[in-house]
XYZ file of C-alpha atoms in Angstrom:
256
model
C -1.697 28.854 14.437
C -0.821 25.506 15.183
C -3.522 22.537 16.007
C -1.259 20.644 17.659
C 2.128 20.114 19.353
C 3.994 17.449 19.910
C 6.556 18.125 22.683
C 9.239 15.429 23.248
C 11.875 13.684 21.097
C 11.564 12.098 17.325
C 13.563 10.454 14.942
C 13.775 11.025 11.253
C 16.009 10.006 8.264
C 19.258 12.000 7.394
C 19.894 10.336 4.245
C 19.493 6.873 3.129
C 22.004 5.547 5.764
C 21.588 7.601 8.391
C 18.688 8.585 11.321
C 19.110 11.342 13.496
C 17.235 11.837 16.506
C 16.348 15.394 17.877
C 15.326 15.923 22.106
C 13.260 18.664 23.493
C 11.587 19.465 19.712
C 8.224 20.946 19.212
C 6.337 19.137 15.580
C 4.171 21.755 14.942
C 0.908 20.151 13.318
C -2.181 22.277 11.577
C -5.532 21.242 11.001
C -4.984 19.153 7.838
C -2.513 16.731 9.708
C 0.165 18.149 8.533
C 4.076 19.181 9.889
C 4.444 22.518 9.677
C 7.271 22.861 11.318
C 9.962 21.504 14.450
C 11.490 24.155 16.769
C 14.378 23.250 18.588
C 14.578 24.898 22.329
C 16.919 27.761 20.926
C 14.366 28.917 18.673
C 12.932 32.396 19.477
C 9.444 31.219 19.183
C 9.910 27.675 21.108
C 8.842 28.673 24.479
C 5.970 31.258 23.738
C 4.889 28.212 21.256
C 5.003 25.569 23.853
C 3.137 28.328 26.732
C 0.333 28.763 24.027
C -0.610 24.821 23.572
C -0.346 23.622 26.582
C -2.898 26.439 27.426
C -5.274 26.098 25.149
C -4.849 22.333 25.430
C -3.050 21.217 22.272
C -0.172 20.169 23.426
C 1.216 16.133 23.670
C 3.445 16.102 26.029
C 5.994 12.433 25.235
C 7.047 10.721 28.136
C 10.923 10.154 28.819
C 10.032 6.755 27.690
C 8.433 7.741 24.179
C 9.709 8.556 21.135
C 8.069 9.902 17.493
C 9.266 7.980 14.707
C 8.105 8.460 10.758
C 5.610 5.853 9.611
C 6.695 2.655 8.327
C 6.805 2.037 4.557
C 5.499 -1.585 3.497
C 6.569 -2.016 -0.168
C 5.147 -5.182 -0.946
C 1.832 -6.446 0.858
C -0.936 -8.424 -0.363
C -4.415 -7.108 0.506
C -6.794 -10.016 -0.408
C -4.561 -12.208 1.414
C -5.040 -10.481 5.225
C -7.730 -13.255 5.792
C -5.189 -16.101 6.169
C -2.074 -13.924 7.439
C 0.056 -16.644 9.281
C -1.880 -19.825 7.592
C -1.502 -21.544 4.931
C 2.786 -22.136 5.199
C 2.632 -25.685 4.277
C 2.956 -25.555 0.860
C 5.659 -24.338 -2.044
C 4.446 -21.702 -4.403
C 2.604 -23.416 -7.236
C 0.527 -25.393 -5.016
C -0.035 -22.675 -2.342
C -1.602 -20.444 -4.660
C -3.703 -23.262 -6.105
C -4.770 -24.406 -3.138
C -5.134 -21.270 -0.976
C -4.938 -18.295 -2.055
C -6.212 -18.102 -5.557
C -9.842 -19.848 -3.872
C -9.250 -16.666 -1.693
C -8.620 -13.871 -3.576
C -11.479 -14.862 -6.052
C -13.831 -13.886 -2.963
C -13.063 -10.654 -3.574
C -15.806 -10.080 -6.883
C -18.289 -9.669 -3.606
C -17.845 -5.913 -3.105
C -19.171 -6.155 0.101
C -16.494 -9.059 1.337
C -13.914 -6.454 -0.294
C -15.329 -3.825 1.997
C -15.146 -6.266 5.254
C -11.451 -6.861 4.924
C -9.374 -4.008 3.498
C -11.292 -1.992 6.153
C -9.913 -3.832 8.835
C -6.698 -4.724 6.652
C -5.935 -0.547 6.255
C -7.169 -0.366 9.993
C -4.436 -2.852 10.809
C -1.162 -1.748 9.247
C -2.496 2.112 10.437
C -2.200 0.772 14.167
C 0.986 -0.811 13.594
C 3.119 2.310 12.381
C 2.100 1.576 9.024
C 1.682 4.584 6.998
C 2.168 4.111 3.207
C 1.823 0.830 1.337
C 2.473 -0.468 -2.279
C -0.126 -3.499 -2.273
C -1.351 -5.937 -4.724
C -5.141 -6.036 -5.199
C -6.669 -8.648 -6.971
C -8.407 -8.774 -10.667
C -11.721 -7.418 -9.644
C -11.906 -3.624 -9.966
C -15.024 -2.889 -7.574
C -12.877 -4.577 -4.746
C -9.074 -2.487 -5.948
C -11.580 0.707 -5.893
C -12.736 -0.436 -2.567
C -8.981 -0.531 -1.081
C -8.395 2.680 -2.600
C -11.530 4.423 -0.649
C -10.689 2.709 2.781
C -7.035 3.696 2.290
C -8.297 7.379 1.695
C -10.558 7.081 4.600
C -8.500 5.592 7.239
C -5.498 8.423 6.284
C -3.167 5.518 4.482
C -0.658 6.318 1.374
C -1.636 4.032 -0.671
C -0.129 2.142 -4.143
C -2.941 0.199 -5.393
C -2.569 -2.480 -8.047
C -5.112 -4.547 -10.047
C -3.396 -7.771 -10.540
C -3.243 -8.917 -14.530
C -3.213 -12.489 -14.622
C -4.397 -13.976 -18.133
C -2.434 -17.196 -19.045
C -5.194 -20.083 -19.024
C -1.877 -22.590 -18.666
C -1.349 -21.289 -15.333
C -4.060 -19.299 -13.580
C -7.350 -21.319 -12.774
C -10.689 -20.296 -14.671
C -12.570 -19.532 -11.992
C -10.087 -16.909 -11.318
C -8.311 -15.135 -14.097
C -9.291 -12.621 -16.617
C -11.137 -13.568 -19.784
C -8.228 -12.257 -22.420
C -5.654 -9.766 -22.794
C -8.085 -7.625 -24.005
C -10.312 -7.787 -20.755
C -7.318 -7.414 -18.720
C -5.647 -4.447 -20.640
C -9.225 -2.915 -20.545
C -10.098 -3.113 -16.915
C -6.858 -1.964 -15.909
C -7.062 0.921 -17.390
C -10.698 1.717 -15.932
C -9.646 0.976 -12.843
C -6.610 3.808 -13.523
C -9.018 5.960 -14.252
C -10.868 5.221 -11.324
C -7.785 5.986 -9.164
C -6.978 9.282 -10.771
C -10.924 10.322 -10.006
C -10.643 9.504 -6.042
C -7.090 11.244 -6.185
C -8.547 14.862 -7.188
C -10.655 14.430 -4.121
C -8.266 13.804 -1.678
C -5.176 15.417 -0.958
C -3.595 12.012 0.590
C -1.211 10.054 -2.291
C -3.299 7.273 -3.692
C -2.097 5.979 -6.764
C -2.625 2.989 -9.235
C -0.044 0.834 -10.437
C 0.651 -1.976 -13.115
C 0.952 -5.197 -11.807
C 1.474 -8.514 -13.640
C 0.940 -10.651 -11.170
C 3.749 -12.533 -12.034
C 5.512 -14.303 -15.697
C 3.428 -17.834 -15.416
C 0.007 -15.561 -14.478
C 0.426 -13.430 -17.794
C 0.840 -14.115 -21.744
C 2.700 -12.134 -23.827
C -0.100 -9.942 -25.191
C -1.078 -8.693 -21.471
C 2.874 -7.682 -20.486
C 3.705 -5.716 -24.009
C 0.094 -4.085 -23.168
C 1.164 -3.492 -19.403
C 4.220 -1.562 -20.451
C 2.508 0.242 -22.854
C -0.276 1.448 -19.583
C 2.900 2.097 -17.749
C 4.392 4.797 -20.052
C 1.337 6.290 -21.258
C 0.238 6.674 -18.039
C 3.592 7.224 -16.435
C 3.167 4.896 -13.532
C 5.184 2.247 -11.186
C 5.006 -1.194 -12.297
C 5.290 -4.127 -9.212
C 5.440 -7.775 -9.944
C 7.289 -10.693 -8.654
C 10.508 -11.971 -9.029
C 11.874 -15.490 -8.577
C 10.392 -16.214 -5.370
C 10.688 -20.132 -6.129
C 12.553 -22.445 -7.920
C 9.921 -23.324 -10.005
C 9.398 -19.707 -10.879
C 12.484 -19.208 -11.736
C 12.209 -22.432 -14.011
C 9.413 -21.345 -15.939
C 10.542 -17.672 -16.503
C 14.368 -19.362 -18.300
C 11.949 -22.221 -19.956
C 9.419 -19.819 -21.451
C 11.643 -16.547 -22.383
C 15.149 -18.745 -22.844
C 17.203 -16.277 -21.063
């Protein structure tokens, strides 16, 4: 039997170009939170269905005026950086993360900062429509763990990466990791990590590779990256371009 219903009209994707909408639909929902099913009003079992909820008191009734949609998708978002959402424009790239963010995200080695935000950052993009995200973390694993565990907590589908970001020519030393070696080693304990919360849970939660970006990482920590990424078999997020300077340094360093 269902837990709840959902009486009204919702929208979904037909294909990649196309949403349809459907009026007068039951969304059948069990205990777990999860869609059973949606009866149109010419199935057999739609108004026996519809009796029995609103009954017993499970039924949501949408207003003429309301309409269910599918949860957004945010593909790129970065976690540590929720504290100063909307500050901080004044700069271009280089300098904004030297002057910022990179003072910023180092906060996040206290666990219990980590904690503070991403459980009102995963709070946030829930109450928004936000349902799955693919989100940068930062180097420390404690506070990627800790975005994991609210993300599984709150109910959020969550793509968790620990940044990589080793190149002492372009990362500051208060906030970068040691070596390759440290870098290669914590991201795959924090992997590991990952794959332990994701037996316990049946929401998705899964890690990914992420170099921060080409001036953050030396070529030791990418070839290593790659090699994480197929022996592991998982998604790899980075950036691409987003300045000239970026751009710059990518044709300098790599001549192509």
């Amino acid at each position: 039997m269902e837990n709840l219903v959902i009486h009204g009209t919702y929208f979904t994707s037909k294909n990649m170009n196309e949403v349809e909408s459907h009026e007068d639909h039951l969304i059948c929902i069990d205990r777990c939170g999860t869609i059973t099913r949606t009866l149109s009003p010419t199935n057999d079992e739609y108004s026996q269905i519809l009796n029995d909820a609103r009954q017993e008191e499970r039924l949501i009734e949408l207003k003429a005026n309301q309409y269910l949609l599918p949860g957004f998708i945010d593909l790129h978002v970065h976690a540590p950086q929720w504290p100063q959402a909307g500050l901080a424009l004044d700069l271009p790239l280089t300098d904004w993360l030297n002057h910022y963010t990179f003072p910023l995200e180092a906060k996040f080695a206290d666990s219990h900062y980590a904690r503070y935000v991403y459980q009102d950052f995963v709070h946030q993009l829930l109450s928004h429509g936000t349902t799955t995200a693919m989100m940068f973390g930062t180097i420390h694993n404690d506070a990627n763990v800790e975005l994991a565990r609210q993300s599984i907590m709150q109910g959020l589908r969550a793509f968790v990466g620990q940044v990589v970001m080793d190149n002492p020519e372009q990362t500051p030393k208060y906030y970068r990791n040691q070596s390759s070696t440290t870098a290669l080693h914590a991201t795959e304990q924090f992997i590991k990590k990952i794959f332990a919360l994701a037996k316990k849970t049946s929401l998705t939660v899964v890690p990914v590779i992420t170099p921060r970006f080409v001036p953050s990482c030396t070529d030791e920590a990418l070839t290593g990256l790659s090699q994480l990424a197929r022996q592991y078999d998982l998604p790899v997020q980075s950036h691409l371009s987003e300045s000239d300077w970026e751009h710059g340094y990518a044709i300098k360093r790599f001549g192509i």
